[in-house]
Coordinates of C-alpha atoms in Angstrom, one line a residue:
Chain A
M1 CA 0.0 0.0 0.0
A2 CA 1.3 3.4 -1.0
D3 CA -0.1 6.0 1.3
D4 CA 1.6 4.8 4.5
F5 CA -1.3 5.5 6.9
L6 CA 0.6 4.0 9.7
R7 CA 4.4 4.2 9.9
I8 CA 6.4 2.5 12.6
E9 CA 10.0 3.7 12.2
N10 CA 12.9 1.9 13.7
V11 CA 11.2 1.3 17.0
V12 CA 13.2 -0.1 19.9
K13 CA 11.8 -1.0 23.3
S14 CA 13.9 -2.0 26.3
F15 CA 12.9 -2.9 29.8
G16 CA 16.0 -2.4 31.8
T17 CA 18.7 -4.3 30.1
N18 CA 16.3 -6.5 28.2
T19 CA 15.5 -5.3 24.7
V20 CA 12.2 -6.8 23.6
V21 CA 11.7 -4.9 20.3
K22 CA 14.9 -4.5 18.2
G23 CA 14.4 -1.9 15.4
F24 CA 10.9 -2.6 14.2
D25 CA 9.8 -1.0 10.9
L26 CA 6.4 -1.1 9.3
S27 CA 4.5 0.9 6.8
C28 CA 0.8 0.2 6.6
G29 CA -1.7 1.4 4.1
R30 CA -5.2 2.9 4.9
G31 CA -7.7 0.1 5.3
E32 CA -5.1 -2.5 5.5
F33 CA -5.4 -5.5 7.8
V34 CA -1.9 -6.4 9.1
S35 CA -1.2 -9.3 11.5
F36 CA 1.7 -9.6 13.8
L37 CA 2.5 -13.3 14.1
G38 CA 5.0 -14.9 16.3
P39 CA 5.6 -17.0 19.3
S40 CA 5.1 -15.8 23.0
G41 CA 7.7 -13.2 23.9
C42 CA 8.6 -12.2 20.3
G43 CA 7.6 -8.6 21.0
K44 CA 4.4 -8.5 18.9
T45 CA 2.2 -7.3 21.8
T46 CA 4.7 -4.8 22.9
V47 CA 4.7 -3.2 19.5
L48 CA 0.9 -3.1 19.6
R49 CA 1.0 -1.5 23.0
M50 CA 3.3 1.1 21.8
V51 CA 1.0 1.9 18.9
A52 CA -1.8 2.1 21.5
G53 CA 0.3 4.3 23.8
F54 CA 0.5 2.0 26.7
E55 CA 4.2 1.7 26.3
R56 CA 6.7 4.4 25.1
P57 CA 9.3 3.4 22.6
T58 CA 12.9 3.6 23.9
S59 CA 13.7 5.0 20.4
G60 CA 12.0 5.4 17.1
R61 CA 8.7 7.0 16.0
I62 CA 5.1 6.0 15.4
V63 CA 3.2 8.1 12.9
V64 CA -0.5 7.7 12.1
D65 CA -2.0 9.6 9.2
G66 CA 1.0 12.0 9.1
R67 CA 0.8 12.8 12.9
D68 CA 3.5 11.7 15.2
L69 CA 1.9 9.8 18.1
T70 CA 5.1 8.6 19.9
D71 CA 4.7 10.8 22.9
L72 CA 1.0 11.1 23.0
N73 CA -1.2 9.5 25.7
P74 CA -3.5 6.6 24.7
S75 CA -6.5 9.0 25.1
Q76 CA -5.1 11.4 22.6
R77 CA -4.5 8.8 19.8
Q78 CA -8.1 8.1 18.7
I79 CA -7.3 4.4 18.5
G80 CA -9.7 1.6 19.3
M81 CA -8.6 -1.6 20.9
V82 CA -10.0 -5.1 21.6
F83 CA -8.3 -7.1 24.3
Q84 CA -7.9 -10.8 24.7
A85 CA -9.8 -10.7 28.1
Y86 CA -12.9 -8.9 26.6
A87 CA -12.5 -6.1 29.2
L88 CA -16.2 -5.2 29.2
F89 CA -17.3 -3.1 32.1
P90 CA -19.2 -5.6 34.3
N91 CA -21.4 -3.0 35.9
M92 CA -22.7 -1.7 32.5
N93 CA -25.0 -3.4 30.1
V94 CA -24.2 -4.0 26.4
A95 CA -25.6 -0.6 25.3
Q96 CA -23.8 1.3 28.0
N97 CA -20.5 -0.5 27.3
I98 CA -20.8 0.5 23.6
A99 CA -21.8 4.0 24.5
F100 CA -19.0 4.5 27.0
G101 CA -16.6 6.3 24.7
L102 CA -19.3 8.6 23.3
T103 CA -20.7 9.4 26.7
V104 CA -17.1 10.3 27.9
Q105 CA -16.8 12.6 24.9
G106 CA -20.1 14.3 26.0
R107 CA -22.0 13.5 22.7
P108 CA -25.7 14.2 22.6
R109 CA -28.0 11.4 23.8
A110 CA -29.7 11.0 20.5
E111 CA -26.4 10.6 18.7
I112 CA -25.2 8.1 21.3
D113 CA -28.5 6.0 21.0
A114 CA -28.3 6.0 17.2
R115 CA -24.6 5.0 17.2
V116 CA -25.3 2.2 19.7
D117 CA -28.1 0.8 17.5
E118 CA -25.9 1.1 14.5
M119 CA -23.1 -0.8 16.3
L120 CA -25.4 -3.5 17.6
K121 CA -26.6 -4.1 14.1
L122 CA -23.1 -4.2 12.8
I123 CA -22.1 -7.0 15.3
G124 CA -25.4 -8.8 14.9
L125 CA -26.6 -8.3 18.4
T126 CA -29.6 -6.1 17.9
G127 CA -32.0 -6.4 20.8
L128 CA -29.4 -7.5 23.3
G129 CA -28.5 -3.9 24.4
K130 CA -30.0 -4.4 27.8
R131 CA -28.1 -7.6 28.6
F132 CA -25.1 -7.6 31.0
P133 CA -21.7 -9.0 30.0
F134 CA -22.2 -12.1 32.3
E135 CA -25.4 -12.9 30.3
L136 CA -23.4 -13.3 27.0
S137 CA -21.3 -16.0 25.5
G138 CA -17.6 -15.4 25.1
G139 CA -18.0 -14.7 21.3
Q140 CA -20.8 -12.3 22.0
Q141 CA -18.8 -10.5 24.6
Q142 CA -15.9 -10.1 22.2
R143 CA -18.3 -8.7 19.5
V144 CA -19.5 -6.1 22.1
A145 CA -15.9 -5.3 22.8
L146 CA -15.3 -4.7 19.1
A147 CA -18.4 -2.5 18.9
R148 CA -17.2 -0.5 21.9
A149 CA -13.8 0.0 20.3
L150 CA -15.4 1.0 17.0
A151 CA -18.2 3.3 18.4
P152 CA -16.2 6.5 18.8
S153 CA -15.0 6.1 15.1
P154 CA -11.3 5.5 15.9
R155 CA -8.7 6.1 13.2
M156 CA -7.2 2.6 13.7
L157 CA -8.3 -0.7 15.3
L158 CA -5.9 -2.8 17.3
L159 CA -6.8 -6.4 18.1
D160 CA -4.7 -8.0 20.9
E161 CA -5.2 -11.8 20.4
P162 CA -9.0 -11.2 20.6
L163 CA -9.8 -14.9 19.8
S164 CA -7.4 -16.6 22.1
A165 CA -9.9 -17.1 25.0
L166 CA -12.6 -18.6 22.7
D167 CA -13.4 -22.2 21.6
A168 CA -12.1 -23.3 18.3
K169 CA -15.4 -23.2 16.4
I170 CA -16.3 -19.7 17.7
R171 CA -12.8 -18.5 16.9
V172 CA -13.3 -19.3 13.2
S173 CA -16.7 -17.7 12.9
L174 CA -15.7 -14.6 14.8
R175 CA -12.5 -14.0 12.9
E176 CA -14.5 -14.1 9.7
Q177 CA -16.9 -11.6 11.2
I178 CA -14.1 -9.4 12.3
R179 CA -12.7 -9.4 8.8
E180 CA -16.1 -8.7 7.3
I181 CA -16.7 -5.7 9.6
Q182 CA -13.2 -4.4 9.0
R183 CA -13.7 -4.5 5.2
E184 CA -17.1 -2.8 5.6
L185 CA -15.6 0.0 7.6
G186 CA -12.3 0.1 5.8
I187 CA -10.6 0.7 9.0
T188 CA -6.8 0.1 9.3
T189 CA -6.2 -2.8 11.6
I190 CA -3.4 -4.5 13.4
F191 CA -4.1 -8.0 14.7
V192 CA -1.8 -9.7 17.0
T193 CA -1.9 -13.5 17.1
H194 CA 0.3 -16.5 17.7
D195 CA -2.1 -18.7 15.6
Q196 CA -0.7 -19.0 12.1
E197 CA -4.0 -20.2 10.7
E198 CA -5.7 -17.2 11.9
A199 CA -3.1 -14.8 10.6
L200 CA -3.0 -16.6 7.2
S201 CA -6.8 -16.6 6.8
I202 CA -7.7 -13.0 7.4
S203 CA -4.7 -10.8 6.8
D204 CA -3.8 -8.6 3.9
R205 CA -0.2 -8.8 5.2
I206 CA 1.5 -10.7 7.9
V207 CA 4.6 -9.5 9.9
V208 CA 6.3 -12.7 11.2
M209 CA 8.3 -11.7 14.4
N210 CA 10.9 -13.6 16.3
A211 CA 13.0 -12.5 19.3
G212 CA 12.1 -8.8 19.0
H213 CA 12.8 -8.5 15.2
V214 CA 10.9 -8.9 11.9
E215 CA 11.7 -12.2 10.3
Q216 CA 9.6 -11.6 7.2
M217 CA 6.8 -9.3 6.1
G218 CA 4.5 -10.1 3.2
Q219 CA 1.1 -11.4 2.0
P220 CA -0.1 -14.8 3.5
F221 CA 0.6 -16.5 0.1
E222 CA 4.1 -15.3 0.0
I223 CA 4.9 -16.0 3.6
Y224 CA 3.7 -19.5 3.4
N225 CA 5.1 -20.4 0.0
R226 CA 8.3 -18.4 0.0
P227 CA 9.5 -18.2 3.6
A228 CA 12.6 -16.1 3.9
T229 CA 14.0 -17.8 6.8
K230 CA 14.0 -21.2 8.5
F231 CA 12.1 -19.8 11.4
V232 CA 9.3 -18.5 9.2
A233 CA 9.2 -21.8 7.3
T234 CA 8.9 -23.8 10.6
F235 CA 6.6 -21.4 12.4
V236 CA 4.2 -20.8 9.7
G237 CA 2.8 -24.2 8.6
Q238 CA 4.3 -27.6 8.8
L239 CA 7.7 -28.4 7.3
N240 CA 9.4 -31.7 6.3
T241 CA 13.1 -31.8 6.7
L242 CA 15.1 -34.5 4.8
N243 CA 18.7 -35.1 5.7
A244 CA 20.6 -35.8 2.6
T245 CA 24.2 -36.0 1.3
V246 CA 25.4 -34.2 -1.8
S247 CA 26.5 -37.0 -4.2
D248 CA 27.6 -34.8 -7.1
A249 CA 27.6 -31.1 -6.6
G250 CA 28.1 -30.4 -10.3
A251 CA 25.2 -32.6 -11.4
K252 CA 23.1 -31.2 -8.4
T253 CA 22.3 -34.8 -7.2
V254 CA 21.8 -35.8 -3.6
S255 CA 21.5 -39.1 -1.8
I256 CA 18.5 -39.5 0.5
D257 CA 18.7 -42.7 2.5
G258 CA 20.6 -44.4 -0.3
Q259 CA 18.1 -43.1 -3.0
S260 CA 19.5 -40.8 -5.6
A261 CA 17.6 -37.6 -6.5
A262 CA 18.2 -34.5 -8.7
V263 CA 17.7 -31.2 -6.8
P264 CA 18.0 -28.2 -9.3
S265 CA 17.8 -25.7 -6.5
L266 CA 20.9 -27.0 -4.7
P267 CA 22.9 -24.0 -3.8
A268 CA 26.1 -23.4 -5.8
S269 CA 28.1 -23.4 -2.5
A270 CA 27.2 -27.1 -1.9
R271 CA 30.2 -29.5 -2.0
S272 CA 30.1 -33.2 -2.9
G273 CA 29.9 -35.4 0.2
E274 CA 28.4 -32.5 2.3
A275 CA 25.4 -33.2 4.4
I276 CA 22.5 -30.9 3.7
A277 CA 18.9 -30.5 4.8
L278 CA 16.1 -30.3 2.2
T279 CA 12.7 -28.9 3.3
M280 CA 9.2 -28.9 1.8
R281 CA 5.6 -28.6 2.9
P282 CA 3.5 -31.7 3.4
E283 CA 1.2 -30.7 0.6
A284 CA 4.3 -30.6 -1.8
V285 CA 4.7 -34.3 -1.3
R286 CA 2.3 -36.7 -3.1
L287 CA 1.6 -40.4 -3.3
G288 CA 3.1 -41.6 -6.6
A289 CA 5.6 -39.6 -8.7
R290 CA 4.9 -37.6 -11.8
E291 CA 7.4 -37.0 -14.5
G292 CA 10.1 -34.6 -13.3
D293 CA 9.3 -35.4 -9.6
I294 CA 11.9 -36.6 -7.2
A295 CA 10.7 -40.1 -6.6
L296 CA 11.5 -41.8 -3.3
N297 CA 10.4 -45.2 -2.0
G298 CA 9.3 -45.9 1.5
K299 CA 6.6 -47.5 3.7
V300 CA 3.6 -45.9 5.5
V301 CA 4.2 -45.8 9.2
E302 CA 1.3 -43.6 10.3
V303 CA -2.1 -42.6 8.9
A304 CA -3.9 -39.7 10.5
F305 CA -7.5 -39.0 9.4
L306 CA -8.1 -35.3 9.6
G307 CA -11.5 -35.1 7.9
S308 CA -11.1 -33.5 4.5
V309 CA -7.3 -34.3 4.6
I310 CA -5.4 -37.5 5.4
R311 CA -1.9 -37.1 6.7
L312 CA 0.5 -39.9 6.0
K313 CA 3.9 -40.4 7.6
V314 CA 6.3 -42.3 5.3
D315 CA 9.6 -43.8 6.3
L316 CA 12.2 -43.5 3.6
G317 CA 14.7 -45.7 5.4
G318 CA 15.8 -43.2 8.1
N319 CA 14.2 -40.0 7.1
R320 CA 10.4 -39.7 7.7
I321 CA 8.3 -37.5 5.6
D322 CA 4.7 -36.1 6.2
L323 CA 2.4 -35.8 3.2
D324 CA -1.2 -34.7 2.9
T325 CA -3.8 -36.3 0.5
F326 CA -7.4 -35.2 0.0
N327 CA -9.9 -37.5 1.5
D328 CA -11.6 -39.5 -1.3
R329 CA -14.5 -41.7 -0.4
A330 CA -13.7 -44.0 -3.3
T331 CA -10.0 -44.5 -2.4
P332 CA -9.1 -45.6 1.1
P333 CA -5.8 -44.4 2.4
P334 CA -2.9 -46.9 2.2
A335 CA -2.6 -49.4 5.0
L336 CA 0.1 -49.2 7.7
G337 CA 3.4 -50.8 6.5
S338 CA 2.4 -50.8 2.9
P339 CA 5.2 -49.8 0.4
V340 CA 4.6 -46.5 -1.4
T341 CA 6.4 -44.2 -3.8
V342 CA 6.3 -40.5 -3.0
G343 CA 6.9 -37.7 -5.4
I344 CA 8.2 -34.2 -4.7
A345 CA 8.3 -31.5 -7.3
A346 CA 11.8 -30.3 -7.4
S347 CA 10.5 -26.7 -7.5
D348 CA 8.8 -27.1 -4.2
I349 CA 12.0 -27.9 -2.3
L350 CA 12.9 -25.0 0.0
V351 CA 16.6 -24.5 0.6
L352 CA 16.8 -22.3 3.6
G353 CA 19.6 -20.6 5.5
Chain B
M1 CA -21.3 -45.7 48.8
T2 CA -21.5 -45.3 52.6
R3 CA -22.2 -42.0 54.1
P4 CA -19.2 -40.5 56.0
N5 CA -19.7 -40.4 59.8
R6 CA -20.3 -36.8 60.7
F7 CA -20.5 -37.2 64.4
W8 CA -17.2 -35.6 65.2
A9 CA -17.8 -32.8 62.8
W10 CA -21.1 -32.0 64.4
L11 CA -19.6 -32.3 67.9
V12 CA -16.9 -29.8 67.1
F13 CA -19.5 -27.5 65.6
I14 CA -21.8 -27.7 68.5
V15 CA -19.0 -27.1 71.1
G16 CA -17.8 -24.1 69.0
A17 CA -21.3 -22.6 68.6
A18 CA -22.0 -23.1 72.3
Y19 CA -18.8 -21.2 73.2
F20 CA -20.3 -18.2 71.4
I21 CA -23.9 -18.6 71.9
V22 CA -24.2 -19.6 75.6
P23 CA -22.7 -16.3 77.0
L24 CA -24.9 -14.4 74.6
V25 CA -28.1 -16.2 75.6
A26 CA -27.1 -15.7 79.3
T27 CA -26.5 -12.0 78.8
F28 CA -29.8 -11.7 77.0
E29 CA -31.6 -13.6 79.7
F30 CA -30.0 -11.4 82.4
S31 CA -31.0 -8.2 80.5
L32 CA -34.6 -9.3 80.8
R33 CA -34.5 -9.7 84.6
M34 CA -34.7 -6.0 85.6
R35 CA -38.3 -6.4 86.9
R36 CA -38.2 -8.8 89.9
G37 CA -39.8 -12.1 89.3
V38 CA -40.7 -11.8 85.6
H39 CA -38.8 -11.4 82.3
S40 CA -39.4 -7.9 80.7
F41 CA -37.7 -5.5 78.3
D42 CA -37.5 -2.8 81.1
A43 CA -33.7 -2.6 80.8
Y44 CA -34.1 -1.9 77.0
A45 CA -36.8 0.7 77.7
S46 CA -34.5 2.3 80.2
V47 CA -31.6 2.4 77.7
F48 CA -33.8 3.9 75.0
A49 CA -35.2 6.5 77.4
D50 CA -31.8 7.8 78.3
P51 CA -30.9 10.9 76.3
R52 CA -27.2 10.1 76.6
F53 CA -27.8 6.9 74.7
H54 CA -29.2 8.9 71.8
E55 CA -26.5 11.5 72.0
T56 CA -23.6 9.2 72.0
F57 CA -25.1 6.7 69.6
G58 CA -25.8 9.6 67.2
Y59 CA -22.3 11.0 67.7
S60 CA -20.7 7.7 66.9
V61 CA -22.9 7.1 63.8
M62 CA -21.9 10.5 62.5
I63 CA -18.2 9.9 63.2
G64 CA -18.6 6.4 61.7
V65 CA -20.1 7.9 58.4
F66 CA -17.2 10.4 58.1
T67 CA -14.7 7.7 58.9
I68 CA -16.2 5.6 56.1
I69 CA -16.1 8.4 53.6
L70 CA -12.5 9.4 54.4
G71 CA -11.5 5.8 54.4
I72 CA -12.9 5.3 50.9
V73 CA -11.3 8.5 49.6
V74 CA -7.9 7.5 50.9
V75 CA -8.0 3.7 50.3
V76 CA -9.6 3.3 46.9
P77 CA -7.3 5.5 44.9
A78 CA -4.3 4.1 46.8
V79 CA -5.1 0.5 46.1
Y80 CA -5.9 1.4 42.5
Y81 CA -2.6 3.1 41.9
V82 CA -0.6 0.4 43.7
R83 CA -2.3 -2.4 41.7
L84 CA -1.9 -0.5 38.4
R85 CA 1.3 1.5 38.5
L86 CA 3.3 0.4 41.6
P87 CA 2.7 -3.4 42.1
W88 CA 6.2 -3.7 43.7
L89 CA 4.8 -1.6 46.6
K90 CA 2.1 -4.2 47.5
P91 CA 4.1 -6.0 50.2
F92 CA 4.9 -2.6 51.8
M93 CA 1.2 -1.7 51.7
E94 CA 0.3 -5.0 53.2
F95 CA 2.7 -4.3 56.1
V96 CA 1.7 -0.7 56.7
T97 CA -2.0 -1.6 56.7
L98 CA -1.4 -4.3 59.3
L99 CA 0.3 -1.9 61.7
P100 CA -3.0 -0.7 63.4
L101 CA -3.5 -4.3 64.5
I102 CA -0.1 -4.5 66.0
I103 CA 0.2 -1.0 67.6
P104 CA -2.2 -0.7 70.6
A105 CA -4.9 2.0 70.2
L106 CA -3.5 3.5 73.5
V107 CA -0.1 4.1 72.0
L108 CA -1.7 5.5 68.9
V109 CA -3.8 8.0 70.8
Y110 CA -1.0 9.1 73.0
G111 CA 1.0 9.7 69.8
Y112 CA -1.8 11.8 68.4
I113 CA -2.1 13.8 71.6
R114 CA 1.6 14.6 71.7
L115 CA 1.6 15.5 68.0
Y116 CA -1.6 17.5 67.7
N117 CA -2.1 19.0 71.2
S118 CA -3.1 22.6 71.6
S119 CA 0.4 23.9 71.8
S120 CA 1.6 22.0 68.7
L121 CA 1.9 23.2 65.1
I122 CA -1.4 21.5 64.1
P123 CA -3.5 21.9 67.3
F124 CA -6.3 19.6 66.5
T125 CA -7.2 19.0 70.2
S126 CA -7.7 22.8 70.9
S127 CA -11.3 22.7 69.6
A128 CA -14.2 20.1 69.6
I129 CA -14.3 20.1 65.8
G130 CA -10.6 19.7 65.6
T131 CA -10.7 16.7 68.1
D132 CA -13.6 15.2 66.0
I133 CA -11.4 15.4 62.9
L134 CA -8.5 13.8 64.8
L135 CA -10.8 11.0 66.1
T136 CA -12.1 10.4 62.5
C137 CA -8.5 10.2 61.2
A138 CA -7.7 7.8 64.1
Y139 CA -10.6 5.6 63.2
V140 CA -9.6 5.5 59.5
T141 CA -6.3 4.3 60.7
L142 CA -7.8 1.7 63.0
A143 CA -10.1 0.4 60.2
L144 CA -7.4 0.4 57.6
P145 CA -6.6 -3.3 57.8
Y146 CA -10.2 -4.1 57.1
M147 CA -10.9 -1.4 54.5
Y148 CA -7.6 -2.0 52.6
R149 CA -8.2 -5.8 52.4
A150 CA -11.8 -5.4 51.4
V151 CA -11.0 -3.0 48.5
D152 CA -8.0 -4.9 47.4
T153 CA -10.0 -8.1 47.3
G154 CA -12.7 -6.3 45.3
M155 CA -10.1 -5.1 42.8
R156 CA -8.6 -8.5 42.5
T157 CA -11.9 -9.9 41.2
I158 CA -11.9 -7.6 38.1
D159 CA -9.1 -6.9 35.6
I160 CA -8.4 -3.4 36.7
R161 CA -5.5 -3.0 34.3
T162 CA -7.3 -3.9 31.1
L163 CA -10.5 -2.1 32.1
T164 CA -8.4 1.0 32.7
Q165 CA -6.6 0.7 29.4
A166 CA -9.9 0.2 27.6
A167 CA -11.3 3.3 29.3
Q168 CA -8.2 5.3 28.6
L169 CA -8.3 4.7 24.9
M170 CA -11.8 6.1 24.9
D171 CA -10.6 9.3 26.4
A172 CA -11.7 8.8 29.9
S173 CA -9.9 10.7 32.6
T174 CA -8.4 8.9 35.7
L175 CA -11.3 10.3 37.8
T176 CA -13.8 9.1 35.3
I177 CA -12.2 5.7 35.2
I178 CA -12.2 5.3 39.0
A179 CA -15.8 6.7 39.3
R180 CA -17.4 4.9 36.4
A181 CA -15.4 1.8 35.5
V182 CA -13.8 0.8 38.8
F183 CA -15.8 2.1 41.7
P184 CA -19.2 0.5 40.7
N185 CA -17.5 -2.8 40.2
I186 CA -16.0 -2.9 43.7
I187 CA -18.9 -1.2 45.5
V188 CA -19.8 -4.4 47.4
A189 CA -16.3 -4.8 48.5
I190 CA -16.2 -1.2 49.6
L191 CA -19.4 -1.6 51.5
S192 CA -18.0 -4.7 53.3
G193 CA -15.1 -2.5 54.4
A194 CA -17.6 0.3 55.3
F195 CA -19.7 -2.0 57.5
L196 CA -16.6 -3.4 59.3
T197 CA -15.5 0.2 59.9
F198 CA -18.8 1.1 61.2
A199 CA -18.8 -1.9 63.6
I200 CA -15.4 -0.8 64.8
V201 CA -16.4 2.8 65.3
I202 CA -19.5 2.1 67.2
G203 CA -17.8 0.0 69.9
E204 CA -14.5 1.8 70.1
F205 CA -13.6 3.0 73.6
T206 CA -9.9 3.9 74.1
I207 CA -9.3 6.6 71.6
A208 CA -12.7 8.3 72.1
S209 CA -12.3 8.2 75.8
L210 CA -8.7 9.6 75.8
L211 CA -9.7 12.3 73.4
N212 CA -12.7 13.0 75.6
R213 CA -15.4 12.7 73.0
P214 CA -19.0 11.8 73.7
A215 CA -18.9 8.5 71.8
F216 CA -21.0 5.4 72.2
G217 CA -18.1 3.2 73.4
P218 CA -17.2 5.4 76.5
Y219 CA -21.0 5.6 77.2
L220 CA -21.2 1.8 77.2
V221 CA -18.3 1.5 79.6
G222 CA -19.8 4.3 81.8
I223 CA -23.2 2.5 82.1
G224 CA -21.4 -0.7 82.9
T225 CA -19.8 0.7 86.0
N226 CA -22.9 2.0 87.8
R227 CA -26.0 0.0 86.4
A228 CA -26.9 -3.7 86.7
Y229 CA -29.2 -4.7 83.8
E230 CA -28.7 -1.9 81.2
P231 CA -25.1 -2.9 80.3
A232 CA -26.5 -6.4 79.3
A233 CA -29.2 -4.8 77.2
L234 CA -26.6 -2.4 75.6
A235 CA -24.4 -5.4 74.9
I236 CA -27.2 -7.1 73.1
I237 CA -28.0 -3.9 71.2
A238 CA -24.4 -3.6 70.2
F239 CA -24.4 -7.2 69.0
I240 CA -27.5 -6.6 67.0
I241 CA -25.9 -3.5 65.3
T242 CA -22.7 -5.4 64.6
W243 CA -24.6 -8.5 63.2
G244 CA -26.8 -6.2 61.2
A245 CA -23.7 -4.7 59.6
M246 CA -22.3 -8.2 58.9
G247 CA -25.7 -9.3 57.5
M248 CA -25.6 -6.3 55.2
I249 CA -22.2 -7.5 53.9
Q250 CA -23.7 -10.9 53.1
L251 CA -26.7 -9.5 51.5
L252 CA -24.8 -7.0 49.3
A253 CA -22.4 -9.8 48.2
R254 CA -25.3 -11.1 46.0
F255 CA -25.4 -7.8 44.1
A256 CA -21.7 -7.8 43.2
P257 CA -21.2 -7.3 39.4
R258 CA -20.4 -10.6 37.9
T259 CA -17.4 -11.1 35.6
A260 CA -17.9 -13.4 32.7
A261 CA -14.8 -15.3 31.5
R262 CA -16.7 -17.5 29.0
T263 CA -15.1 -19.3 26.1
D264 CA -18.2 -20.2 24.1

């Protein structure tokens, strides 16, 4: 996105001697949905809290819509936020919770009522304005929290793991609803999560973070299919790693458990006899080899039925490889112990640093 | 499945209950003996007819109300700030708020008299109103262990930090946050502390007596030294007031705002 609605410029955050965010940069377009993805302690929430104003950067700048927010208090930033723990005011009903920001701003009663009705409609809870938070399900409470954050028309929306406290099924439906609402309002949104599936499914762009720095930034398709580092490849999605030995560096052939295979993407720095690791996604491996595939023989050692997908584990004679096949009612999965040939498209092999 | 033998549990309960109830029943029974040969409420009538009872009780109620208000104004923001901004100070707060239980009231009041006598820089004791203010402050200190713990427990049940941050983002001032997002959610805890404070103030003798204020505690003691049946009636009345306060705490607990950490 070109207009850089949000710019986070070389932001560093230290707590004492511990630097938790190490030079974070991000440019984010108006109306974009960006997810911060990473394991616990990677600094993603700290960056979000710095955007919200709950933490001050040790150095660096945060600019929203051309205005430097770095030293402003949270109340001066016009930013809405949804927290993991719902954070609805227990003493207020749904309508009062949604109206809180507008009431604090001293807006006229009629305007507040109209806005509350509009928000209730937006989150699909029309008619539940009089209910108290304890009378709502977790998903409903989080929708009210979203409406409360959006009611004062903030310039940006921050979502701090808003789905983490919910059951799996509700998580999926609520994330779809959040994305729908975000698209409808066109509000720039930052979503913090440690769940890769969540990030992949709803983001325009994903920022993968690790140990306080950005590992990779890009669209979900790009992050998943072209991971820039081994960390991204292993953290986002599943990854097979095959230990091989370079048999002829010039001819780009390797030996995997005694079976020979040509790997065109073998790096030029590889030397004959050198041990290397070849990685690929489970869906890049298939039962049976096509022309041009690397074909490897092995036997099935595990069959996991996951519904629409069946995940097989195949022993190649030392290396074990996971592969996914679609569930086909007419074709039962191979039996445990049965010999199979697996095919890997050479172009799907990832050679990571 | 066989039912567990509850004999010993009941025995311990009955012995424990008897330890508290028997003296109370005996006191009540004695308070009814004022008229020779029959049980009557004459002692109670005598107490209620005494203008000193009304004066001292009214005075203590007034001091109690001011103590509660001052206690809330001091304790609620203090607990809020310690939980939110200075959590490392919590052990120190725990220690300080326990001091009134360790330091005898007698030591406390002598300290006050030395510090705030009529020839000191802040001569609270040089006027009745000044002494009333000093007495109120002393009672706030005395009730601090109870008020602090009640408020602290109340704040522990709600996520103060996140509620505050949510309110801050919506442009709410600290005063608005405390008044609208925190206070209503801990009101029951505050009232628990308030009723405990009230119970302490109504029965307190040492400080009121040494500051020479017309409180209910010194009146109770005074009656006890020169009457026979009225002190027993007053003891029962004091018990009823205290139990009424405790009952109110139980009753109000039902109206506490409920939190809702649901996952569905």
